[in-house]
Amino acid sequence: MNRLIKIVCVLAACLGMLSSCARTDKERSKILKIYNWADYIDEGILDEFPVWYKEQTGEDIRIIYQVFDINEIMLTKIERGHEDFDLICPSEYIIERMLKKKLLLPIDRNFGKTPDYLDNISPYIREQLNKLSLPGMETTDYVVPYMWGTAGLLYNKQFVTQDEVMTWDCLWNPKYRNKILMKDSYRDAYGTAIIYAHAKELADGTVTVEQLMNDNSPEAIAIAEDYLKRMKPNIAGWEADFGKEMMTKNKAWLNLTWSGDAVWAIEEAEAVGVELGYEVPLEGSNIWYDGWAIPKYARNVKAASYFLDYLCRPDVALRNMDANGYVSAVATPEILEAKIDTTIEEYSNLSYFFGPGNDSIRIDRVQYPDRKVVERCAMIRDFGDETELVLEMWSRVKGDNLNTGIVLLIFAVFGLLFVWVVYRRIRDYKQKQRHRRRRRRW
């Protein structure tokens, strides 16, 4: 009888656990977990998507939204922590790494009666991201391109001329000592240094920007380190986000930054009477792409796929562009019409992005680079096993902030403090001993 009772209890416990799991899975199916860069989406879209999703599917959904500021942090959470985010927004080199490690799920484009907006993506952007494809795994089957842009120089027109920023040489010019801010990005810094070091070969056509930026041989790493250390005395700071604000306040004159940050800074600076500009130097630079993907441990692939479809609606893409200053990968007539600015005097060739017939468009050249600018830029690929070597180099460049004299001075100060502390303790000890002897006498 006791044995029967035990069996019944075990079965009841198992049924309880199964019921709990079923209930948890059901609750999880009503949640969409998103992991994105900070300030990289119009927050109103996050509020409106559940309403749209209910209209399309008849199902309720609640969004849990978290942000990151470094690609590698996001990757570590997915890879090692098995975090069950349904959507992430990695950059191209992390996309390549995640494809290699089989960390992404294919996008389900079975939207039923809902229009498939994913075809609104520019063929040019698709072509670029598909360079990351692996045998049997085309990138755009796993990734929906989101935003893209260039790395270049934001400059204060009062102190720096346009001609000066058309070459990376200005970053090494002692004229701008302590007036330069650098993005705290080892990839952009590495690419800039290696391009500048081979400016002559680039001009001669004996090497390409793409070859240089993706050369992570020991020789290339040593060259980049040498040039970055030569540049370092001019650097006022390494920044992740405060550079654009510093530029608007005249506290720095040059900033290696991304085009979207430049758009924000130029607009903010104009409001306070500071005139900023942005250029991609003639030697060439990095052109980057961010995309949305569904990670391996996602638990709501359906809602994630619908969210990606929603982001590719032209009206939604425009709102996201206005919110963050970057350029959407969506390339529809509605986007082009909204972005044409007849007050701009210069014309840009955007046929590569919007298609034939769009080779003479008045548009913001910072957001939408001319074909000639794009042609002198290239995408930085995943460095693979050599990533650690580049990171070690970057650590040496940033960490070697103190010259020998300052180091000696610091040691001397600490030495004096140590001597002073020891002296005080010995003195206090002797005073206590004297007090004790006096008490004994009394």
Tab-separated table of C-alpha atoms in Angstrom:
chain	number	residue	atom	x	y	z
A	1	MET	CA	0.000	0.000	0.000
A	2	ASN	CA	2.830	2.422	0.908
A	3	ARG	CA	4.523	1.608	-2.390
A	4	LEU	CA	1.316	2.380	-4.295
A	5	ILE	CA	1.019	5.725	-2.520
A	6	LYS	CA	4.603	6.564	-3.458
A	7	ILE	CA	3.971	5.737	-7.120
A	8	VAL	CA	0.822	7.886	-7.144
A	9	CYS	CA	2.758	10.802	-5.594
A	10	VAL	CA	5.540	10.522	-8.168
A	11	LEU	CA	3.039	10.469	-11.030
A	12	ALA	CA	1.240	13.483	-9.577
A	13	ALA	CA	4.520	15.376	-9.310
A	14	CYS	CA	5.407	14.527	-12.918
A	15	LEU	CA	1.991	15.665	-14.124
A	16	GLY	CA	2.445	18.885	-12.180
A	17	MET	CA	5.814	19.496	-13.799
A	18	LEU	CA	4.443	18.785	-17.277
A	19	SER	CA	1.534	21.123	-16.632
A	20	SER	CA	3.934	23.795	-15.418
A	21	CYS	CA	6.162	23.401	-18.506
A	22	ALA	CA	3.137	23.554	-20.807
A	23	ARG	CA	1.938	26.673	-19.035
A	24	THR	CA	5.421	28.239	-19.291
A	25	ASP	CA	5.682	27.446	-23.013
A	26	LYS	CA	2.246	28.927	-23.597
A	27	GLU	CA	3.196	32.105	-21.740
A	28	ARG	CA	6.524	32.315	-23.607
A	29	SER	CA	4.712	32.117	-26.952
A	30	LYS	CA	3.123	35.466	-26.086
A	31	ILE	CA	6.505	37.147	-25.514
A	32	LEU	CA	8.971	38.541	-28.067
A	33	LYS	CA	12.463	39.084	-26.618
A	34	ILE	CA	14.553	41.615	-28.559
A	35	TYR	CA	18.242	42.444	-28.046
A	36	ASN	CA	19.355	45.575	-29.898
A	37	TRP	CA	21.855	48.418	-29.858
A	38	ALA	CA	20.912	51.393	-27.667
A	39	ASP	CA	19.051	54.250	-29.410
A	40	TYR	CA	18.697	52.194	-32.567
A	41	ILE	CA	14.932	52.079	-33.064
A	42	ASP	CA	11.916	54.356	-32.820
A	43	GLU	CA	10.457	53.335	-29.445
A	44	GLY	CA	6.930	53.999	-30.698
A	45	ILE	CA	7.357	51.052	-33.058
A	46	LEU	CA	7.871	48.759	-30.092
A	47	ASP	CA	4.566	49.989	-28.670
A	48	GLU	CA	2.678	49.662	-31.956
A	49	PHE	CA	3.931	46.282	-33.144
A	50	PRO	CA	1.748	44.211	-30.723
A	51	VAL	CA	-1.370	45.913	-32.122
A	52	TRP	CA	-0.293	45.176	-35.714
A	53	TYR	CA	0.634	41.603	-34.831
A	54	LYS	CA	-2.781	41.018	-33.266
A	55	GLU	CA	-4.420	42.347	-36.464
A	56	GLN	CA	-2.358	39.986	-38.630
A	57	THR	CA	-2.448	36.824	-36.532
A	58	GLY	CA	-5.195	37.251	-33.950
A	59	GLU	CA	-2.584	36.574	-31.262
A	60	ASP	CA	-1.369	38.696	-28.374
A	61	ILE	CA	2.302	39.511	-27.989
A	62	ARG	CA	4.333	41.356	-25.376
A	63	ILE	CA	7.827	42.722	-26.077
A	64	ILE	CA	10.760	42.387	-23.705
A	65	TYR	CA	13.455	44.744	-24.962
A	66	GLN	CA	17.117	44.880	-23.902
A	67	VAL	CA	20.116	46.748	-25.287
A	68	PHE	CA	23.853	46.142	-25.703
A	69	ASP	CA	26.750	48.394	-26.734
A	70	ILE	CA	29.352	45.879	-27.947
A	71	ASN	CA	28.841	43.138	-30.539
A	72	GLU	CA	30.997	40.690	-28.623
A	73	ILE	CA	28.903	41.022	-25.439
A	74	MET	CA	25.793	40.101	-27.383
A	75	LEU	CA	27.581	37.174	-29.046
A	76	THR	CA	28.848	35.819	-25.715
A	77	LYS	CA	25.339	35.881	-24.230
A	78	ILE	CA	23.963	33.873	-27.129
A	79	GLU	CA	26.870	31.496	-27.547
A	80	ARG	CA	27.782	30.720	-23.946
A	81	GLY	CA	24.705	31.735	-22.001
A	82	HIS	CA	22.199	30.189	-24.407
A	83	GLU	CA	20.009	33.277	-23.885
A	84	ASP	CA	16.591	32.809	-25.475
A	85	PHE	CA	16.372	36.137	-27.282
A	86	ASP	CA	14.111	35.908	-30.308
A	87	LEU	CA	15.828	38.715	-32.223
A	88	ILE	CA	19.309	40.227	-32.202
A	89	CYS	CA	20.952	42.943	-34.295
A	90	PRO	CA	24.610	42.042	-34.993
A	91	SER	CA	27.066	43.732	-37.357
A	92	GLU	CA	28.346	42.025	-40.482
A	93	TYR	CA	31.470	40.400	-39.026
A	94	ILE	CA	29.506	38.949	-36.106
A	95	ILE	CA	26.862	37.736	-38.553
A	96	GLU	CA	29.638	35.897	-40.403
A	97	ARG	CA	30.940	34.386	-37.168
A	98	MET	CA	27.444	33.296	-36.066
A	99	LEU	CA	26.818	31.660	-39.435
A	100	LYS	CA	30.077	29.724	-39.112
A	101	LYS	CA	29.086	28.566	-35.629
A	102	LYS	CA	25.537	27.628	-36.705
A	103	LEU	CA	24.031	30.050	-34.173
A	104	LEU	CA	21.250	31.426	-36.391
A	105	LEU	CA	17.882	30.097	-37.513
A	106	PRO	CA	16.403	30.674	-40.990
A	107	ILE	CA	13.709	33.317	-41.262
A	108	ASP	CA	10.183	31.981	-41.699
A	109	ARG	CA	8.582	34.011	-44.504
A	110	ASN	CA	5.231	32.275	-44.261
A	111	PHE	CA	3.213	35.378	-43.366
A	112	GLY	CA	-0.196	34.121	-44.450
A	113	LYS	CA	-2.377	37.028	-45.569
A	114	THR	CA	0.224	39.578	-44.438
A	115	PRO	CA	2.300	41.185	-47.248
A	116	ASP	CA	5.949	40.116	-47.429
A	117	TYR	CA	7.861	43.390	-47.058
A	118	LEU	CA	11.298	41.749	-46.929
A	119	ASP	CA	11.647	42.210	-50.687
A	120	ASN	CA	11.879	45.985	-50.049
A	121	ILE	CA	15.554	45.543	-49.146
A	122	SER	CA	17.979	47.077	-51.662
A	123	PRO	CA	19.548	44.436	-53.963
A	124	TYR	CA	22.894	46.167	-53.326
A	125	ILE	CA	22.680	45.507	-49.573
A	126	ARG	CA	21.630	41.913	-50.167
A	127	GLU	CA	24.585	41.427	-52.489
A	128	GLN	CA	27.026	42.797	-49.924
A	129	LEU	CA	25.746	40.681	-47.038
A	130	ASN	CA	25.607	37.583	-49.219
A	131	LYS	CA	29.386	37.822	-49.535
A	132	LEU	CA	29.322	36.317	-46.021
A	133	SER	CA	27.382	33.240	-47.191
A	134	LEU	CA	28.593	29.699	-46.495
A	135	PRO	CA	27.980	26.600	-48.607
A	136	GLY	CA	24.274	25.858	-48.306
A	137	MET	CA	23.695	28.940	-46.130
A	138	GLU	CA	22.900	32.184	-47.936
A	139	THR	CA	23.188	35.078	-45.493
A	140	THR	CA	19.901	36.751	-46.380
A	141	ASP	CA	18.007	33.536	-45.616
A	142	TYR	CA	19.136	34.090	-42.011
A	143	VAL	CA	19.497	37.871	-41.781
A	144	VAL	CA	17.308	40.848	-42.648
A	145	PRO	CA	19.511	43.906	-43.349
A	146	TYR	CA	18.633	46.833	-41.096
A	147	MET	CA	20.942	49.866	-41.187
A	148	TRP	CA	24.236	50.586	-42.939
A	149	GLY	CA	26.765	53.378	-43.287
A	150	THR	CA	30.386	54.452	-43.519
A	151	ALA	CA	33.218	55.301	-41.150
A	152	GLY	CA	34.720	58.726	-41.773
A	153	LEU	CA	35.757	62.033	-40.284
A	154	LEU	CA	33.417	64.449	-38.549
A	155	TYR	CA	35.133	67.845	-38.474
A	156	ASN	CA	34.651	71.391	-37.254
A	157	LYS	CA	34.680	73.673	-40.298
A	158	GLN	CA	35.951	76.604	-38.242
A	159	PHE	CA	39.261	74.859	-37.529
A	160	VAL	CA	39.624	72.163	-40.197
A	161	THR	CA	39.209	72.458	-43.969
A	162	GLN	CA	37.441	69.989	-46.215
A	163	ASP	CA	40.684	69.355	-48.126
A	164	GLU	CA	42.421	68.346	-44.897
A	165	VAL	CA	39.836	65.684	-44.033
A	166	MET	CA	39.944	64.191	-47.508
A	167	THR	CA	43.004	62.261	-46.333
A	168	TRP	CA	43.582	60.250	-43.162
A	169	ASP	CA	46.855	62.140	-42.773
A	170	CYS	CA	45.088	64.762	-40.630
A	171	LEU	CA	44.835	62.265	-37.758
A	172	TRP	CA	48.629	62.112	-37.603
A	173	ASN	CA	49.090	65.896	-37.966
A	174	PRO	CA	50.516	67.412	-34.711
A	175	LYS	CA	48.558	70.547	-35.585
A	176	TYR	CA	45.493	68.781	-34.109
A	177	ARG	CA	47.144	67.419	-30.971
A	178	ASN	CA	44.509	66.867	-28.226
A	179	LYS	CA	41.747	67.922	-30.622
A	180	ILE	CA	41.003	64.475	-32.050
A	181	LEU	CA	38.507	61.897	-30.783
A	182	MET	CA	38.648	58.283	-31.932
A	183	LYS	CA	35.860	55.734	-31.859
A	184	ASP	CA	36.665	53.087	-29.272
A	185	SER	CA	36.450	50.449	-31.992
A	186	TYR	CA	39.452	48.260	-32.691
A	187	ARG	CA	38.155	47.343	-36.153
A	188	ASP	CA	37.709	50.934	-37.376
A	189	ALA	CA	41.023	52.010	-35.838
A	190	TYR	CA	42.810	49.026	-37.365
A	191	GLY	CA	41.304	49.664	-40.798
A	192	THR	CA	42.174	53.356	-40.690
A	193	ALA	CA	45.790	52.744	-39.697
A	194	ILE	CA	46.423	50.006	-42.239
A	195	ILE	CA	44.866	52.070	-45.048
A	196	TYR	CA	46.921	55.155	-44.194
A	197	ALA	CA	50.102	53.075	-43.941
A	198	HIS	CA	49.552	51.872	-47.525
A	199	ALA	CA	48.262	55.112	-49.051
A	200	LYS	CA	50.897	55.012	-51.823
A	201	GLU	CA	50.102	51.417	-52.796
A	202	LEU	CA	46.394	52.280	-52.885
A	203	ALA	CA	47.077	55.251	-55.143
A	204	ASP	CA	49.178	53.031	-57.438
A	205	GLY	CA	46.432	50.417	-57.575
A	206	THR	CA	48.712	47.617	-56.382
A	207	VAL	CA	46.425	46.802	-53.442
A	208	THR	CA	42.749	47.334	-52.553
A	209	VAL	CA	41.039	48.663	-49.444
A	210	GLU	CA	39.299	45.320	-48.969
A	211	GLN	CA	42.610	43.430	-49.075
A	212	LEU	CA	44.226	45.782	-46.573
A	213	MET	CA	41.429	45.882	-44.017
A	214	ASN	CA	41.101	42.117	-44.001
A	215	ASP	CA	44.816	41.425	-43.752
A	216	ASN	CA	45.349	40.265	-40.173
A	217	SER	CA	48.790	38.764	-40.657
A	218	PRO	CA	51.389	39.401	-37.921
A	219	GLU	CA	53.108	41.859	-40.255
A	220	ALA	CA	49.897	43.836	-40.853
A	221	ILE	CA	49.052	43.879	-37.129
A	222	ALA	CA	52.549	45.204	-36.339
A	223	ILE	CA	52.186	47.971	-38.941
A	224	ALA	CA	48.762	48.984	-37.582
A	225	GLU	CA	50.122	49.066	-34.031
A	226	ASP	CA	53.067	51.231	-35.070
A	227	TYR	CA	50.845	53.758	-36.854
A	228	LEU	CA	48.244	53.868	-34.092
A	229	LYS	CA	50.919	54.520	-31.488
A	230	ARG	CA	52.304	57.321	-33.662
A	231	MET	CA	48.817	58.799	-33.846
A	232	LYS	CA	48.145	58.438	-30.139
A	233	PRO	CA	49.767	61.701	-28.903
A	234	ASN	CA	47.136	63.583	-30.933
A	235	ILE	CA	44.192	61.740	-29.384
A	236	ALA	CA	42.147	63.563	-26.734
A	237	GLY	CA	40.040	60.493	-25.994
A	238	TRP	CA	38.645	57.147	-27.132
A	239	GLU	CA	34.877	57.341	-27.213
A	240	ALA	CA	31.923	55.041	-27.705
A	241	ASP	CA	29.161	57.640	-27.791
A	242	PHE	CA	30.212	60.984	-26.304
A	243	GLY	CA	32.239	62.135	-29.339
A	244	LYS	CA	29.335	63.640	-31.238
A	245	GLU	CA	28.364	65.726	-28.207
A	246	MET	CA	31.944	66.905	-27.690
A	247	MET	CA	32.066	67.994	-31.330
A	248	THR	CA	28.890	70.057	-30.991
A	249	LYS	CA	30.474	71.914	-28.057
A	250	ASN	CA	33.738	72.807	-29.861
A	251	LYS	CA	35.712	70.646	-27.407
A	252	ALA	CA	37.175	68.585	-30.265
A	253	TRP	CA	37.783	69.380	-33.925
A	254	LEU	CA	38.081	65.937	-35.491
A	255	ASN	CA	36.269	62.703	-34.734
A	256	LEU	CA	36.656	59.324	-36.417
A	257	THR	CA	33.028	58.246	-36.309
A	258	TRP	CA	30.157	56.547	-38.088
A	259	SER	CA	27.924	58.321	-40.569
A	260	GLY	CA	24.762	58.027	-38.447
A	261	ASP	CA	26.450	59.672	-35.461
A	262	ALA	CA	27.715	62.360	-37.840
A	263	VAL	CA	24.157	63.091	-39.030
A	264	TRP	CA	23.012	63.560	-35.421
A	265	ALA	CA	26.007	65.743	-34.537
A	266	ILE	CA	25.689	67.976	-37.601
A	267	GLU	CA	22.017	68.655	-36.851
A	268	GLU	CA	22.614	69.296	-33.140
A	269	ALA	CA	25.622	71.529	-33.824
A	270	GLU	CA	23.697	73.643	-36.319
A	271	ALA	CA	21.123	74.409	-33.616
A	272	VAL	CA	23.850	75.966	-31.428
A	273	GLY	CA	25.713	77.768	-34.217
A	274	VAL	CA	28.535	75.240	-34.735
A	275	GLU	CA	29.181	74.120	-38.317
A	276	LEU	CA	30.293	70.513	-38.692
A	277	GLY	CA	30.962	68.434	-41.787
A	278	TYR	CA	31.592	64.784	-42.580
A	279	GLU	CA	33.776	63.176	-45.230
A	280	VAL	CA	35.126	59.752	-46.116
A	281	PRO	CA	38.840	60.231	-46.975
A	282	LEU	CA	39.956	59.495	-50.526
A	283	GLU	CA	42.197	56.605	-49.500
A	284	GLY	CA	39.073	54.643	-48.543
A	285	SER	CA	37.338	53.389	-45.424
A	286	ASN	CA	35.035	50.865	-43.815
A	287	ILE	CA	31.459	50.405	-44.999
A	288	TRP	CA	29.411	48.454	-42.468
A	289	TYR	CA	26.060	46.675	-42.321
A	290	ASP	CA	23.853	45.713	-39.374
A	291	GLY	CA	21.129	43.124	-39.707
A	292	TRP	CA	18.421	41.399	-37.678
A	293	ALA	CA	18.705	37.683	-37.030
A	294	ILE	CA	16.923	34.949	-35.080
A	295	PRO	CA	19.405	33.188	-32.774
A	296	LYS	CA	19.552	29.445	-32.270
A	297	TYR	CA	17.925	29.519	-28.833
A	298	ALA	CA	14.952	31.702	-29.810
A	299	ARG	CA	11.591	30.497	-28.524
A	300	ASN	CA	9.230	32.603	-30.632
A	301	VAL	CA	10.361	32.355	-34.248
A	302	LYS	CA	6.921	33.235	-35.577
A	303	ALA	CA	6.648	36.591	-33.794
A	304	ALA	CA	10.304	37.334	-34.585
A	305	SER	CA	9.711	36.770	-38.310
A	306	TYR	CA	6.643	39.005	-38.270
A	307	PHE	CA	8.617	41.730	-36.496
A	308	LEU	CA	11.273	41.597	-39.235
A	309	ASP	CA	8.567	41.897	-41.868
A	310	TYR	CA	7.106	44.886	-40.017
A	311	LEU	CA	10.490	46.660	-39.915
A	312	CYS	CA	10.696	46.485	-43.715
A	313	ARG	CA	7.497	48.477	-44.241
A	314	PRO	CA	8.576	51.810	-45.820
A	315	ASP	CA	6.777	53.938	-43.216
A	316	VAL	CA	8.362	52.004	-40.350
A	317	ALA	CA	11.817	52.150	-41.970
A	318	LEU	CA	11.520	55.935	-42.339
A	319	ARG	CA	10.620	56.358	-38.692
A	320	ASN	CA	13.627	54.306	-37.626
A	321	MET	CA	15.903	56.371	-39.855
A	322	ASP	CA	14.583	59.605	-38.396
A	323	ALA	CA	15.073	58.241	-34.881
A	324	ASN	CA	18.713	57.181	-35.206
A	325	GLY	CA	20.211	59.084	-38.168
A	326	TYR	CA	21.395	55.983	-40.005
A	327	VAL	CA	20.309	54.656	-43.403
A	328	SER	CA	17.747	51.904	-43.714
A	329	ALA	CA	18.472	49.009	-46.051
A	330	VAL	CA	14.915	49.458	-47.373
A	331	ALA	CA	15.027	51.060	-50.834
A	332	THR	CA	11.527	51.839	-52.086
A	333	PRO	CA	10.140	54.825	-54.031
A	334	GLU	CA	8.485	56.021	-50.803
A	335	ILE	CA	11.848	56.170	-49.038
A	336	LEU	CA	13.516	57.997	-51.923
A	337	GLU	CA	10.683	60.527	-52.204
A	338	ALA	CA	10.795	61.237	-48.471
A	339	LYS	CA	14.566	61.716	-48.462
A	340	ILE	CA	14.998	63.946	-51.531
A	341	ASP	CA	16.006	67.449	-50.425
A	342	THR	CA	15.797	70.125	-53.123
A	343	THR	CA	17.678	72.628	-50.912
A	344	ILE	CA	20.854	70.558	-51.397
A	345	GLU	CA	22.929	71.846	-54.302
A	346	GLU	CA	25.095	68.767	-54.952
A	347	TYR	CA	23.755	65.745	-56.782
A	348	SER	CA	24.520	62.156	-55.782
A	349	ASN	CA	24.620	58.987	-57.846
A	350	LEU	CA	22.473	56.483	-55.939
A	351	SER	CA	21.740	54.108	-58.808
A	352	TYR	CA	23.650	51.386	-56.937
A	353	PHE	CA	21.118	51.576	-54.080
A	354	PHE	CA	17.769	52.712	-55.521
A	355	GLY	CA	18.295	51.285	-59.014
A	356	PRO	CA	18.769	52.629	-62.572
A	357	GLY	CA	17.683	56.192	-63.236
A	358	ASN	CA	18.715	57.425	-59.784
A	359	ASP	CA	22.146	58.735	-60.720
A	360	SER	CA	21.452	62.412	-60.053
A	361	ILE	CA	19.631	62.837	-56.734
A	362	ARG	CA	19.602	65.738	-54.271
A	363	ILE	CA	19.922	63.960	-50.965
A	364	ASP	CA	21.896	64.055	-47.710
A	365	ARG	CA	25.346	62.826	-48.794
A	366	VAL	CA	26.292	61.844	-45.240
A	367	GLN	CA	23.402	59.409	-44.965
A	368	TYR	CA	23.437	58.266	-48.589
A	369	PRO	CA	27.034	58.188	-49.869
A	370	ASP	CA	27.629	58.813	-53.564
A	371	ARG	CA	28.614	55.819	-55.696
A	372	LYS	CA	32.233	57.081	-55.824
A	373	VAL	CA	32.421	57.029	-52.018
A	374	VAL	CA	31.008	53.508	-51.806
A	375	GLU	CA	33.455	52.284	-54.431
A	376	ARG	CA	36.438	53.325	-52.317
A	377	CYS	CA	35.106	51.582	-49.214
A	378	ALA	CA	34.965	47.927	-48.225
A	379	MET	CA	33.429	45.663	-45.605
A	380	ILE	CA	35.649	44.312	-42.823
A	381	ARG	CA	35.208	40.563	-42.483
A	382	ASP	CA	35.438	38.335	-39.410
A	383	PHE	CA	39.067	38.057	-38.287
A	384	GLY	CA	38.478	34.527	-36.988
A	385	ASP	CA	41.233	33.129	-34.772
A	386	GLU	CA	43.330	36.247	-35.361
A	387	THR	CA	40.771	38.397	-33.523
A	388	GLU	CA	42.606	37.818	-30.239
A	389	LEU	CA	45.890	39.030	-31.734
A	390	VAL	CA	44.250	42.223	-33.001
A	391	LEU	CA	42.579	42.767	-29.614
A	392	GLU	CA	45.911	42.331	-27.852
A	393	MET	CA	47.417	44.931	-30.168
A	394	TRP	CA	44.515	47.281	-29.484
A	395	SER	CA	44.976	46.792	-25.742
A	396	ARG	CA	48.659	47.701	-26.038
A	397	VAL	CA	47.815	50.824	-28.036
A	398	LYS	CA	45.167	52.059	-25.606
A	399	GLY	CA	46.853	50.853	-22.443
A	400	ASP	CA	50.263	52.388	-23.112
A	401	ASN	CA	49.081	55.783	-21.928
A	402	LEU	CA	51.914	56.614	-19.562
A	403	ASN	CA	55.462	57.536	-20.486
A	404	THR	CA	58.388	56.387	-18.368
A	405	GLY	CA	58.707	59.677	-16.466
A	406	ILE	CA	55.083	59.588	-15.360
A	407	VAL	CA	55.378	55.949	-14.327
A	408	LEU	CA	58.472	56.737	-12.214
A	409	LEU	CA	56.707	59.705	-10.654
A	410	ILE	CA	53.727	57.536	-9.698
A	411	PHE	CA	55.997	54.938	-8.130
A	412	ALA	CA	57.857	57.686	-6.248
A	413	VAL	CA	54.610	59.124	-4.882
A	414	PHE	CA	53.397	55.693	-3.764
A	415	GLY	CA	56.814	55.045	-2.212
A	416	LEU	CA	56.634	58.266	-0.204
A	417	LEU	CA	53.097	57.472	0.899
A	418	PHE	CA	54.207	54.029	2.037
A	419	VAL	CA	57.124	55.496	4.011
A	420	TRP	CA	54.783	58.077	5.569
A	421	VAL	CA	52.257	55.414	6.628
A	422	VAL	CA	54.996	53.260	8.172
A	423	TYR	CA	56.444	56.308	9.946
A	424	ARG	CA	53.006	57.242	11.369
A	425	ARG	CA	52.389	53.733	12.638
A	426	ILE	CA	55.813	53.528	14.310
A	427	ARG	CA	55.267	56.955	15.900
A	428	ASP	CA	51.800	55.981	17.144
A	429	TYR	CA	53.173	52.743	18.541
A	430	LYS	CA	55.936	54.575	20.454
A	431	GLN	CA	53.449	57.085	21.849
A	432	LYS	CA	51.243	54.263	23.134
A	433	GLN	CA	54.260	52.637	24.757
A	434	ARG	CA	55.182	55.906	26.509
A	435	HIS	CA	51.589	56.292	27.790
A	436	ARG	CA	51.651	52.766	29.189
A	437	ARG	CA	54.958	53.367	31.050
A	438	ARG	CA	53.555	56.584	32.576
A	439	ARG	CA	50.460	54.746	33.830
A	440	ARG	CA	52.622	52.094	35.444
A	441	ARG	CA	54.574	54.792	37.330
A	442	TRP	CA	51.361	56.183	38.762
